[in-house]
Coordinates of C-alpha atoms in Angstrom, one line a residue:
Chain A
M1 CA -48.3 -97.3 -35.4
S2 CA -46.7 -100.6 -34.4
R3 CA -46.0 -103.5 -36.7
A4 CA -48.7 -105.6 -35.1
E5 CA -51.3 -102.9 -35.8
V6 CA -50.2 -102.6 -39.4
D7 CA -50.6 -106.4 -39.7
L8 CA -54.0 -106.2 -38.0
Q9 CA -55.2 -103.5 -40.4
I10 CA -54.2 -105.7 -43.4
S11 CA -56.0 -108.7 -41.9
V12 CA -59.2 -106.6 -41.4
K13 CA -59.0 -105.2 -44.9
K14 CA -58.6 -108.7 -46.4
A15 CA -61.3 -110.2 -44.2
C16 CA -63.9 -107.8 -45.5
N17 CA -63.0 -107.2 -49.1
T18 CA -65.6 -107.0 -51.8
D19 CA -65.5 -110.6 -53.0
E20 CA -68.7 -112.4 -52.5
V21 CA -67.1 -115.3 -50.5
P22 CA -67.0 -116.1 -46.8
P23 CA -64.5 -113.9 -44.9
K24 CA -61.3 -115.9 -44.9
R25 CA -60.8 -117.7 -41.6
K26 CA -57.1 -117.0 -41.4
H27 CA -57.7 -113.2 -41.4
V28 CA -60.5 -113.4 -38.9
R29 CA -58.3 -115.6 -36.7
A30 CA -55.5 -113.1 -36.9
C31 CA -57.9 -110.4 -35.5
I32 CA -59.0 -112.8 -32.7
V33 CA -55.5 -113.7 -31.8
Y34 CA -54.5 -110.0 -31.7
T35 CA -57.2 -109.2 -29.1
W36 CA -55.8 -112.0 -26.9
D37 CA -52.2 -111.0 -27.4
H38 CA -52.9 -107.4 -26.5
K39 CA -55.8 -107.9 -24.2
N40 CA -57.8 -105.2 -25.9
S41 CA -59.5 -104.6 -29.2
R42 CA -59.1 -100.8 -29.7
A43 CA -56.8 -101.3 -32.7
F44 CA -59.3 -103.8 -34.2
W45 CA -62.2 -101.3 -34.0
N46 CA -60.0 -98.5 -35.4
A47 CA -59.1 -100.7 -38.3
V48 CA -62.8 -101.6 -38.9
K49 CA -63.8 -98.0 -38.9
I50 CA -61.3 -96.9 -41.6
Q51 CA -62.7 -99.6 -44.1
P52 CA -64.9 -98.2 -46.9
L53 CA -67.9 -100.2 -45.7
Q54 CA -70.5 -97.8 -47.0
S55 CA -69.4 -98.4 -50.6
D56 CA -70.3 -102.0 -50.9
Q57 CA -73.0 -104.2 -49.4
V58 CA -71.0 -107.5 -49.5
Q59 CA -68.2 -105.7 -47.7
S60 CA -70.5 -104.5 -44.9
F61 CA -72.0 -107.9 -44.5
K62 CA -68.6 -109.5 -44.2
A63 CA -67.5 -106.9 -41.7
L64 CA -70.5 -107.9 -39.6
I65 CA -69.6 -111.6 -39.7
M66 CA -66.0 -110.7 -38.7
I67 CA -67.2 -108.4 -35.9
H68 CA -69.5 -111.2 -34.6
K69 CA -66.7 -113.7 -34.7
V70 CA -64.3 -111.5 -32.9
L71 CA -66.9 -110.6 -30.2
Q72 CA -67.4 -114.4 -29.8
E73 CA -63.9 -115.7 -29.7
G74 CA -61.8 -112.6 -28.8
H75 CA -60.5 -111.5 -25.4
P76 CA -63.4 -110.7 -23.0
N77 CA -62.4 -107.0 -23.2
T78 CA -63.6 -107.0 -26.8
L79 CA -67.2 -107.1 -25.6
K80 CA -66.6 -104.0 -23.5
D81 CA -64.8 -102.2 -26.3
G82 CA -67.7 -103.3 -28.6
Y83 CA -70.2 -101.6 -26.4
R84 CA -68.2 -98.4 -26.6
N85 CA -68.5 -98.6 -30.4
R86 CA -72.2 -99.2 -30.3
D87 CA -73.0 -96.1 -32.2
F88 CA -70.6 -97.1 -35.0
I89 CA -72.2 -100.5 -35.2
S90 CA -75.7 -99.2 -35.3
S91 CA -74.7 -96.8 -38.0
L92 CA -73.9 -99.7 -40.3
A93 CA -77.5 -100.7 -40.5
T94 CA -78.6 -97.4 -41.9
I95 CA -76.3 -97.3 -44.9
F96 CA -78.2 -99.6 -47.2
P97 CA -82.0 -99.6 -47.6
S98 CA -83.5 -102.5 -45.8
Q99 CA -86.0 -103.0 -48.6
G100 CA -85.1 -104.2 -52.0
T101 CA -81.7 -105.9 -52.3
A102 CA -81.2 -109.0 -50.2
Y103 CA -78.0 -107.9 -48.5
G104 CA -79.6 -104.7 -47.3
R105 CA -82.1 -106.7 -45.2
L106 CA -79.5 -109.2 -44.0
I107 CA -77.2 -106.4 -42.9
N108 CA -80.1 -104.7 -41.1
Q109 CA -81.1 -107.8 -39.3
Y110 CA -77.6 -108.9 -38.4
D111 CA -76.9 -105.4 -37.0
K112 CA -79.9 -105.5 -34.8
F113 CA -78.8 -108.9 -33.4
I114 CA -75.2 -107.7 -32.7
L115 CA -76.5 -104.6 -30.9
K116 CA -78.8 -106.8 -28.7
K117 CA -75.9 -109.1 -28.0
L118 CA -73.7 -106.2 -26.9
D119 CA -76.5 -105.0 -24.6
F120 CA -76.9 -108.4 -23.1
H121 CA -73.3 -108.8 -22.3
R122 CA -73.2 -105.4 -20.7
N123 CA -76.1 -106.4 -18.4
N124 CA -74.7 -109.8 -17.8
P125 CA -71.0 -109.7 -17.6
G126 CA -70.7 -113.2 -16.4
F127 CA -71.3 -114.7 -19.8
N128 CA -68.5 -115.1 -22.4
G129 CA -68.9 -114.3 -26.1
T130 CA -69.9 -117.8 -27.2
F131 CA -72.0 -118.5 -24.2
E132 CA -69.9 -121.4 -23.1
Y133 CA -71.3 -123.3 -20.2
E134 CA -70.0 -122.1 -16.9
E135 CA -71.4 -123.6 -13.8
Y136 CA -71.4 -120.6 -11.6
I137 CA -73.9 -118.7 -13.7
S138 CA -76.7 -121.2 -13.0
L139 CA -75.6 -121.3 -9.3
R140 CA -76.0 -117.6 -9.1
A141 CA -79.4 -117.8 -10.7
V142 CA -80.5 -120.0 -7.8
H143 CA -79.4 -117.5 -5.2
D144 CA -81.2 -114.7 -6.8
P145 CA -84.3 -115.9 -8.7
N146 CA -85.3 -112.5 -9.9
E147 CA -82.1 -111.9 -11.6
G148 CA -82.1 -115.5 -13.0
Y149 CA -85.6 -114.9 -14.3
D150 CA -84.5 -111.7 -16.0
S151 CA -81.4 -113.3 -17.6
I152 CA -83.5 -116.1 -19.0
L153 CA -85.9 -113.7 -20.6
Q154 CA -83.1 -111.8 -22.2
L155 CA -81.4 -115.0 -23.4
M156 CA -84.7 -116.0 -25.0
D157 CA -85.0 -112.6 -26.7
L158 CA -81.6 -113.1 -28.2
Q159 CA -82.6 -116.6 -29.3
D160 CA -85.6 -115.2 -31.1
L161 CA -83.4 -112.7 -32.9
I162 CA -81.1 -115.5 -34.0
D163 CA -84.1 -117.4 -35.3
D164 CA -85.4 -114.5 -37.2
F165 CA -82.1 -113.9 -38.8
Q166 CA -81.4 -117.5 -39.7
K167 CA -84.8 -117.8 -41.4
L168 CA -84.0 -114.7 -43.4
I169 CA -80.7 -116.1 -44.5
F170 CA -82.3 -119.4 -45.6
A171 CA -85.0 -117.4 -47.4
T172 CA -82.3 -115.5 -49.4
I173 CA -80.2 -118.5 -50.4
H174 CA -80.7 -119.2 -54.1
Q175 CA -79.0 -121.7 -56.4
T176 CA -75.9 -119.6 -57.1
P177 CA -72.3 -120.2 -56.4
N178 CA -72.2 -117.0 -54.3
N179 CA -74.2 -118.5 -51.6
L180 CA -71.3 -119.4 -49.3
C181 CA -70.9 -115.8 -48.2
K182 CA -74.4 -115.8 -46.8
V183 CA -74.1 -119.3 -45.5
S184 CA -70.9 -118.5 -43.6
A185 CA -72.9 -116.2 -41.4
L186 CA -74.7 -119.2 -40.0
V187 CA -71.5 -120.6 -38.5
P188 CA -71.3 -118.2 -35.5
L189 CA -75.1 -118.4 -35.1
I190 CA -75.0 -122.2 -34.6
A191 CA -72.5 -122.0 -31.8
E192 CA -74.3 -119.1 -30.2
S193 CA -77.8 -120.5 -30.3
Y194 CA -76.6 -123.8 -28.9
G195 CA -74.8 -122.0 -26.1
I196 CA -77.9 -120.0 -25.2
Y197 CA -80.0 -123.1 -25.4
K198 CA -77.8 -124.9 -22.9
F199 CA -77.9 -122.0 -20.5
C200 CA -81.6 -121.8 -20.7
I201 CA -81.9 -125.5 -19.7
S202 CA -79.5 -125.2 -16.8
M203 CA -81.0 -122.0 -15.5
L204 CA -84.6 -123.1 -15.8
R205 CA -83.6 -126.3 -13.9
A206 CA -81.9 -124.2 -11.2
L207 CA -85.0 -122.0 -10.8
Y208 CA -87.3 -125.0 -10.5
Q209 CA -85.2 -126.5 -7.8
Q210 CA -85.4 -123.2 -5.9
L211 CA -89.0 -122.3 -6.4
G212 CA -90.7 -125.6 -7.1
S213 CA -93.5 -125.7 -9.7
D214 CA -94.2 -122.0 -9.6
E215 CA -96.8 -120.5 -11.8
A216 CA -94.5 -117.8 -12.9
L217 CA -92.2 -120.4 -14.5
A218 CA -94.9 -122.0 -16.6
G219 CA -94.8 -119.2 -19.2
L220 CA -91.0 -119.5 -19.5
V221 CA -91.1 -123.2 -20.0
E222 CA -93.7 -122.8 -22.7
R223 CA -91.5 -120.3 -24.5
F224 CA -88.5 -122.5 -24.0
E225 CA -90.3 -125.5 -25.6
S226 CA -91.3 -123.5 -28.6
Q227 CA -87.7 -122.4 -29.0
H228 CA -86.5 -126.0 -28.7
F229 CA -88.5 -126.8 -31.8
M230 CA -87.3 -123.7 -33.7
L231 CA -83.7 -124.6 -32.9
R232 CA -84.2 -128.3 -33.8
D233 CA -85.5 -127.2 -37.3
F234 CA -82.7 -124.7 -37.7
F235 CA -80.0 -127.4 -37.0
T236 CA -81.8 -129.8 -39.3
D237 CA -81.7 -127.3 -42.1
C238 CA -78.0 -126.7 -41.4
H239 CA -77.3 -130.4 -41.6
G240 CA -78.3 -130.2 -45.3
I241 CA -75.4 -127.8 -46.2
K242 CA -72.2 -129.6 -46.8
F243 CA -70.1 -126.4 -46.2
L244 CA -71.4 -126.2 -42.7
T245 CA -71.2 -129.9 -41.7
S246 CA -67.6 -130.1 -42.8
L247 CA -66.7 -127.0 -40.9
V248 CA -68.4 -127.2 -37.5
T249 CA -70.1 -129.8 -35.4
I250 CA -73.8 -129.1 -35.6
P251 CA -75.6 -130.5 -32.5
R252 CA -78.6 -132.7 -32.9
L253 CA -81.5 -132.0 -30.6
A254 CA -83.9 -134.6 -29.3
N255 CA -87.3 -134.7 -30.8
N256 CA -88.9 -133.7 -27.6
P257 CA -87.7 -130.8 -25.4
P258 CA -85.8 -131.9 -22.3
N259 CA -87.7 -131.9 -19.1
V260 CA -86.6 -128.8 -17.1
Q261 CA -88.6 -129.8 -14.1
A262 CA -86.6 -132.9 -13.5
S263 CA -83.8 -132.3 -11.0
D264 CA -81.2 -134.6 -12.4
G265 CA -79.0 -131.6 -13.5
G266 CA -77.4 -134.0 -16.0
S267 CA -76.9 -131.5 -18.8
A268 CA -73.5 -132.1 -20.2
P269 CA -71.3 -129.1 -20.9
I270 CA -71.1 -127.9 -24.5
S271 CA -68.7 -129.9 -26.6
R272 CA -67.5 -128.2 -29.7
Chain B
M1 CA -34.1 -131.2 -51.1
S2 CA -36.3 -129.3 -48.6
K3 CA -34.3 -131.0 -45.9
I4 CA -31.1 -129.4 -47.1
V5 CA -32.8 -126.0 -47.3
R6 CA -34.1 -126.4 -43.8
S7 CA -30.7 -127.4 -42.4
I8 CA -29.3 -124.2 -44.0
K9 CA -32.1 -122.1 -42.5
N10 CA -31.5 -123.7 -39.1
V11 CA -27.9 -122.5 -39.2
A12 CA -28.7 -119.1 -40.8
S13 CA -31.4 -118.2 -38.3
G14 CA -29.3 -119.4 -35.4
Y15 CA -31.7 -121.9 -33.9
S16 CA -30.7 -123.9 -30.9
S17 CA -30.5 -127.6 -31.1
V18 CA -33.8 -128.0 -29.3
Q19 CA -35.5 -125.7 -31.7
V20 CA -34.0 -127.6 -34.7
L21 CA -35.5 -130.7 -33.2
V22 CA -39.0 -129.2 -33.0
R23 CA -38.6 -127.7 -36.5
N24 CA -37.7 -131.1 -38.0
A25 CA -40.5 -132.8 -36.2
T26 CA -43.1 -130.3 -37.5
S27 CA -41.8 -129.9 -41.0
N28 CA -43.6 -130.1 -44.3
D29 CA -42.6 -133.7 -45.0
P30 CA -45.6 -135.9 -45.4
S31 CA -44.5 -138.3 -42.7
G32 CA -43.8 -137.9 -39.1
P33 CA -43.5 -136.8 -36.4
T34 CA -42.3 -140.2 -35.1
T35 CA -42.9 -141.3 -31.5
Y36 CA -39.2 -141.1 -31.0
D37 CA -39.2 -137.4 -32.1
M38 CA -42.0 -136.6 -29.7
E39 CA -40.4 -138.5 -26.8
E40 CA -37.2 -136.6 -27.3
I41 CA -39.0 -133.2 -27.4
S42 CA -41.0 -134.1 -24.3
S43 CA -37.9 -135.1 -22.4
Y44 CA -36.5 -131.6 -23.0
T45 CA -39.5 -130.0 -21.3
Y46 CA -38.3 -131.4 -18.1
T47 CA -34.8 -130.1 -18.3
S48 CA -34.2 -126.3 -18.2
Q49 CA -36.6 -123.4 -18.4
T50 CA -34.8 -122.1 -21.5
D51 CA -35.3 -125.4 -23.4
F52 CA -39.0 -125.4 -22.4
M53 CA -39.5 -121.8 -23.6
E54 CA -37.7 -122.5 -26.9
I55 CA -39.9 -125.5 -27.6
M56 CA -43.1 -123.6 -26.9
D57 CA -42.0 -120.6 -28.8
M58 CA -41.3 -122.7 -31.8
L59 CA -44.6 -124.5 -31.5
D60 CA -46.4 -121.2 -31.2
R61 CA -44.8 -120.0 -34.4
R62 CA -45.7 -123.2 -36.2
L63 CA -49.3 -123.1 -35.0
N64 CA -49.8 -119.6 -36.4
D65 CA -48.3 -120.6 -39.8
K66 CA -50.3 -119.9 -43.0
G67 CA -52.6 -122.3 -44.7
K68 CA -50.1 -123.4 -47.3
N69 CA -48.0 -124.9 -44.5
W70 CA -51.0 -126.7 -43.0
R71 CA -48.7 -129.6 -42.2
H72 CA -46.8 -127.4 -39.8
V73 CA -50.0 -126.7 -38.0
A74 CA -51.2 -130.3 -38.0
K75 CA -47.9 -131.7 -36.8
S76 CA -47.6 -129.0 -34.1
L77 CA -51.0 -130.0 -32.8
T78 CA -49.8 -133.6 -32.7
V79 CA -46.7 -132.7 -30.8
L80 CA -48.6 -130.4 -28.4
D81 CA -51.1 -133.1 -27.7
Y82 CA -48.2 -135.5 -26.9
L83 CA -46.6 -132.8 -24.6
V84 CA -49.8 -132.2 -22.7
R85 CA -49.9 -136.0 -21.9
F86 CA -46.3 -136.8 -21.6
G87 CA -44.4 -133.5 -21.1
S88 CA -43.8 -131.6 -17.9
E89 CA -46.7 -129.9 -16.1
K90 CA -45.6 -126.6 -17.5
C91 CA -46.8 -127.7 -21.0
V92 CA -50.3 -128.1 -19.6
L93 CA -50.1 -124.6 -18.0
W94 CA -48.8 -123.1 -21.2
S95 CA -51.5 -124.7 -23.3
K96 CA -54.2 -123.5 -21.0
D97 CA -52.9 -120.0 -21.0
N98 CA -52.8 -120.0 -24.7
L99 CA -56.0 -121.9 -25.3
Y100 CA -57.2 -119.3 -27.7
I101 CA -54.5 -120.2 -30.2
I102 CA -55.8 -123.8 -30.3
K103 CA -59.5 -122.9 -30.0
T104 CA -59.3 -120.6 -33.0
L105 CA -57.8 -123.5 -35.1
R106 CA -61.1 -125.4 -34.8
E107 CA -62.3 -123.6 -37.9
F108 CA -59.1 -123.8 -39.9
I109 CA -59.6 -124.1 -43.6
H110 CA -57.1 -124.8 -46.4
I111 CA -58.1 -125.8 -49.9
D112 CA -55.2 -127.2 -51.8
E113 CA -54.6 -127.2 -55.6
A114 CA -56.5 -130.5 -55.9
D115 CA -59.5 -128.8 -54.2
N116 CA -59.2 -130.9 -51.1
D117 CA -59.9 -129.3 -47.7
Q118 CA -56.7 -130.2 -45.8
G119 CA -58.0 -128.2 -42.8
A120 CA -60.3 -131.1 -41.7
I121 CA -57.5 -132.9 -39.9
I122 CA -56.5 -129.7 -38.1
R123 CA -60.1 -129.0 -37.1
V124 CA -60.5 -132.5 -35.6
K125 CA -57.1 -132.3 -33.8
A126 CA -57.8 -128.9 -32.4
K127 CA -61.3 -129.9 -31.2
E128 CA -59.9 -133.0 -29.4
L129 CA -57.1 -131.0 -27.7
V130 CA -59.4 -128.3 -26.5
S131 CA -61.9 -130.7 -25.0
L132 CA -59.0 -132.5 -23.3
L133 CA -57.6 -129.3 -21.8
R134 CA -61.0 -128.2 -20.6
D135 CA -61.6 -131.5 -18.7
D136 CA -59.3 -131.4 -15.8
E137 CA -60.3 -134.8 -14.5
R138 CA -59.8 -136.6 -17.8
L139 CA -56.5 -134.7 -18.2
R140 CA -55.2 -136.0 -14.9
H141 CA -56.3 -139.5 -15.8
E142 CA -54.5 -139.3 -19.1
R143 CA -51.4 -138.0 -17.6
S144 CA -51.2 -140.7 -15.0
L145 CA -51.8 -143.3 -17.7
A146 CA -49.0 -141.7 -19.7
A147 CA -46.7 -141.7 -16.7
D148 CA -47.4 -145.4 -16.2
A149 CA -46.7 -146.2 -19.8
K150 CA -43.4 -144.3 -19.6
D151 CA -42.3 -146.2 -16.5
G152 CA -43.3 -149.5 -18.2
R153 CA -41.1 -148.7 -21.2
R154 CA -38.2 -147.8 -19.0
S155 CA -38.3 -151.0 -16.9
R156 CA -38.6 -153.2 -20.0

């Protein structure tokens, strides 16, 4: 084993230790940087697999946060490697009972979301891990409305899962100092939900330009608008947590959903 | 005191004069880097390929430094931001190739003994630099402004 792999193993081990605190950013960052330096993530997954995750719930939960972060920010190949390890990831959900202890449910829900995310990226390889705005995706949706329609539906399914999960997190936060571990799972969710939101807007606009006011789109717009309100409430809740506001920029959404039928196309790219 | 230790380390590790320059500019001293420091570093990015590589290699190491040395990271971001505006075109290419190094610093955290989060400054700098590197038009504009400013200084 090379020196870099040994260092990586140490980082993974430290990122998901048993302390009930957020996974340390420096260790997670080391994993992300490794996948870029080596353009693959095989060693990362191997290192995750040898951790004793089944022995401790906090450890499992932290591992999921770390996996999510590495999928988001790591080299694009990480998403492909992640899909190959789908069975391993789905096995994490079965270790702890999803009833009873809070972490069991959180792990279960988080796992479901990550699996869905991996499936989505496999079906739509044009998207990167954080759903950063890239023009060509919405252009392609215009050329092939069926595919665009399908992608939007899948994006909205992901958005719903994020929403379920964030509600569960907020429901389990109590007035204890150990909260930050749970709260830190919101960090990647904020970035991801906002990226999905931006994509939905630009793709819906592109579809409207192509098809005009089609009846088939009315259902999508209705669902989009309800997700807008969900997301607005989610971000408002996050604004109340100092840990989050100091760490990431939380976008503020307008009170009313943007008009996707207007053809101004003036949606600015995501700034983080 | 730390200055003496650093000068010994510079000799012991066999750093080149350009690398020593970068190391001094991105040290743990609470002040600096000065505009003069950064001007000098940026001028070396125009000379030889070796000088350029040595500068970038040293910045790379400083950017990946641990939390205790958060000043290394913060100052390296300052220098890199200057190089992207005033340095040779190669600095821009390097930064874009290695964007993930800067991007992942947007969530940098370091809590010092007094319980202050010193990472805030790094998060802001990293965010600003990433948005500059992503916006080609603005980057071109900033670089032409920088070039004008440099010419102005020279003719003065």
